[in-house]
Coordinates of C-alpha atoms in Angstrom, one line a residue:
X15 CA -6.2 -8.2 -8.8
X16 CA -7.6 -8.6 -5.3
X17 CA -5.4 -7.9 -2.3
X18 CA -5.9 -7.2 1.4
X19 CA -4.7 -3.6 1.6
X20 CA -4.2 -1.7 4.9
X21 CA -4.4 2.1 4.7
X22 CA -2.8 3.9 7.7
X23 CA -3.5 7.6 7.9
X24 CA -4.8 9.8 10.7
X25 CA -7.1 11.6 8.3
X26 CA -10.4 9.8 7.5
X27 CA -11.0 11.9 4.3
X28 CA -7.5 11.0 3.1
X29 CA -8.1 7.3 3.7
X30 CA -11.2 7.6 1.6
X31 CA -9.3 9.3 -1.2
X32 CA -6.6 6.6 -1.1
X33 CA -9.2 3.9 -1.2
X34 CA -11.1 5.5 -4.2
X35 CA -7.8 6.0 -6.0
X36 CA -6.9 2.3 -5.5
X37 CA -10.3 1.3 -6.9
X38 CA -9.8 3.5 -9.9
X39 CA -6.3 2.0 -10.4
X40 CA -7.8 -1.5 -10.8
X41 CA -7.9 -2.8 -7.3
X42 CA -11.7 -2.4 -6.8
X43 CA -12.1 -6.1 -5.7
X44 CA -9.5 -5.7 -2.9
X45 CA -10.3 -5.8 0.7
X46 CA -9.5 -2.6 2.5
X47 CA -8.6 -2.2 6.1
X48 CA -8.0 1.2 7.8
X49 CA -6.1 2.5 10.8
X50 CA -5.6 6.0 12.1
X51 CA -1.9 5.5 13.3
X52 CA 0.8 2.9 13.4
X53 CA -0.2 1.5 16.8
X54 CA -3.8 0.8 15.5
X55 CA -2.4 -0.7 12.4
X56 CA -0.1 -3.1 14.3
X57 CA -3.1 -4.3 16.3
X58 CA -5.1 -4.9 13.2
X59 CA -2.2 -6.8 11.5
X60 CA -2.2 -9.3 14.4
X61 CA -5.7 -10.4 13.5
X62 CA -6.0 -9.9 9.7
X63 CA -4.0 -11.1 6.7
X64 CA -2.5 -8.0 5.0
X65 CA -0.8 -8.1 1.5
X66 CA 0.4 -4.6 1.4
X67 CA 0.4 -1.5 3.7
X68 CA 0.0 2.1 2.6
X69 CA 1.0 4.5 5.3
X70 CA 1.3 8.2 5.9
X71 CA 4.3 9.7 7.7
X72 CA 2.8 12.3 10.0
X73 CA 0.4 10.7 12.4
X74 CA -0.1 10.8 16.2
X75 CA 0.7 8.0 18.6
X76 CA 3.1 6.2 16.2
X77 CA 4.2 7.9 13.0
X78 CA 5.0 6.2 9.7
X79 CA 8.7 5.8 10.3
X80 CA 8.2 4.2 13.7
X81 CA 5.6 2.0 12.2
X82 CA 7.8 0.7 9.5
X83 CA 10.7 0.1 11.8
X84 CA 8.4 -1.9 14.1
X85 CA 7.1 -4.0 11.3
X86 CA 10.6 -4.8 10.0
X87 CA 11.6 -6.1 13.4
X88 CA 8.7 -8.5 13.6
X89 CA 9.4 -11.9 12.0
X90 CA 5.7 -12.4 11.0
X91 CA 5.3 -9.0 9.5
X92 CA 8.7 -8.0 8.1
X93 CA 8.0 -9.3 4.5
X94 CA 4.8 -7.3 4.0
X95 CA 5.6 -4.5 1.6
X96 CA 5.0 -1.0 3.0
X97 CA 4.4 2.1 0.7
X98 CA 4.6 5.6 2.1
X99 CA 2.2 8.2 0.8
X100 CA 3.0 11.6 2.1
X101 CA 3.3 15.3 1.4
X102 CA 7.0 15.0 2.5
X103 CA 8.8 15.1 -0.9
X104 CA 12.2 15.8 0.5
X105 CA 14.8 13.4 -1.0
X106 CA 16.5 12.9 2.4
X107 CA 13.2 11.9 4.0
X108 CA 12.4 9.5 1.1
X109 CA 15.9 7.9 1.4
X110 CA 15.4 7.5 5.1
X111 CA 12.1 5.7 4.5
X112 CA 13.6 3.4 1.9
X113 CA 16.6 2.7 4.1
X114 CA 14.4 1.6 7.0
X115 CA 12.4 -0.8 4.7
X116 CA 9.7 1.0 2.8
X117 CA 9.0 -0.7 -0.6
X118 CA 8.0 2.5 -2.2
X119 CA 7.2 6.2 -1.8
X120 CA 4.5 8.3 -3.4
X121 CA 4.2 12.0 -2.9
X122 CA 0.7 13.6 -2.5
X123 CA -1.1 14.4 -4.8
X124 CA -1.0 11.1 -6.7
X125 CA -2.9 9.5 -9.6
X126 CA -4.4 6.0 -10.1
X127 CA -1.7 5.3 -12.6
X128 CA 1.0 6.1 -10.1
X129 CA -0.6 3.7 -7.6
X130 CA -1.0 0.9 -10.3
X131 CA 2.5 1.3 -11.6
X132 CA 4.1 1.1 -8.2
X133 CA 2.0 -1.8 -7.0
X134 CA 2.7 -3.7 -10.2
X135 CA 6.4 -3.2 -9.5
X136 CA 6.2 -4.2 -5.8
X137 CA 3.7 -7.1 -6.1
X138 CA 5.1 -8.4 -9.4
X139 CA 1.8 -8.8 -11.1
X140 CA -0.1 -7.0 -13.8
X141 CA -3.5 -5.8 -12.7
X142 CA -6.5 -7.1 -14.6
X143 CA -7.1 -4.0 -16.6
X144 CA -3.9 -4.3 -18.5
X145 CA -4.4 -4.7 -22.3
X146 CA -4.0 -8.3 -23.5
X147 CA -5.1 -10.2 -26.6
X148 CA -7.9 -12.6 -25.7
X149 CA -9.0 -13.0 -29.3
X150 CA -7.4 -16.5 -29.5
X151 CA -10.1 -18.9 -28.5
X152 CA -7.9 -22.0 -28.7
X153 CA -7.0 -22.8 -25.1
X154 CA -4.6 -25.6 -24.2
X155 CA -5.5 -27.3 -20.9

């Protein structure tokens, strides 16, 4: 599947790791956008179509929690799913993110399978690398 994915993290190396993991999870044809904090991400979202946002929690200028709260108050952005990827694995913190509107939460470190499974749940589609039987050459149009 191809999506417009916004990765928000203040660490350039972590944004690269997330992007590579998404590609390994079956989203290689997606368009990736990057921002170093929530404020940069909001500016980018004003100009570019985004299907899903992946954000860290701990960032300067505007952290992940503030970012999600701001998105959920904006009528144009509030329906865009936001997934938090963070080292914060505390159940209370995860619940707080989910309560303010996060669509999912992934704890670092993570695997391509974790990404694929969560995005399939959120976006409601099976990625192209799922097994299917294409041996039937009789197509009905």
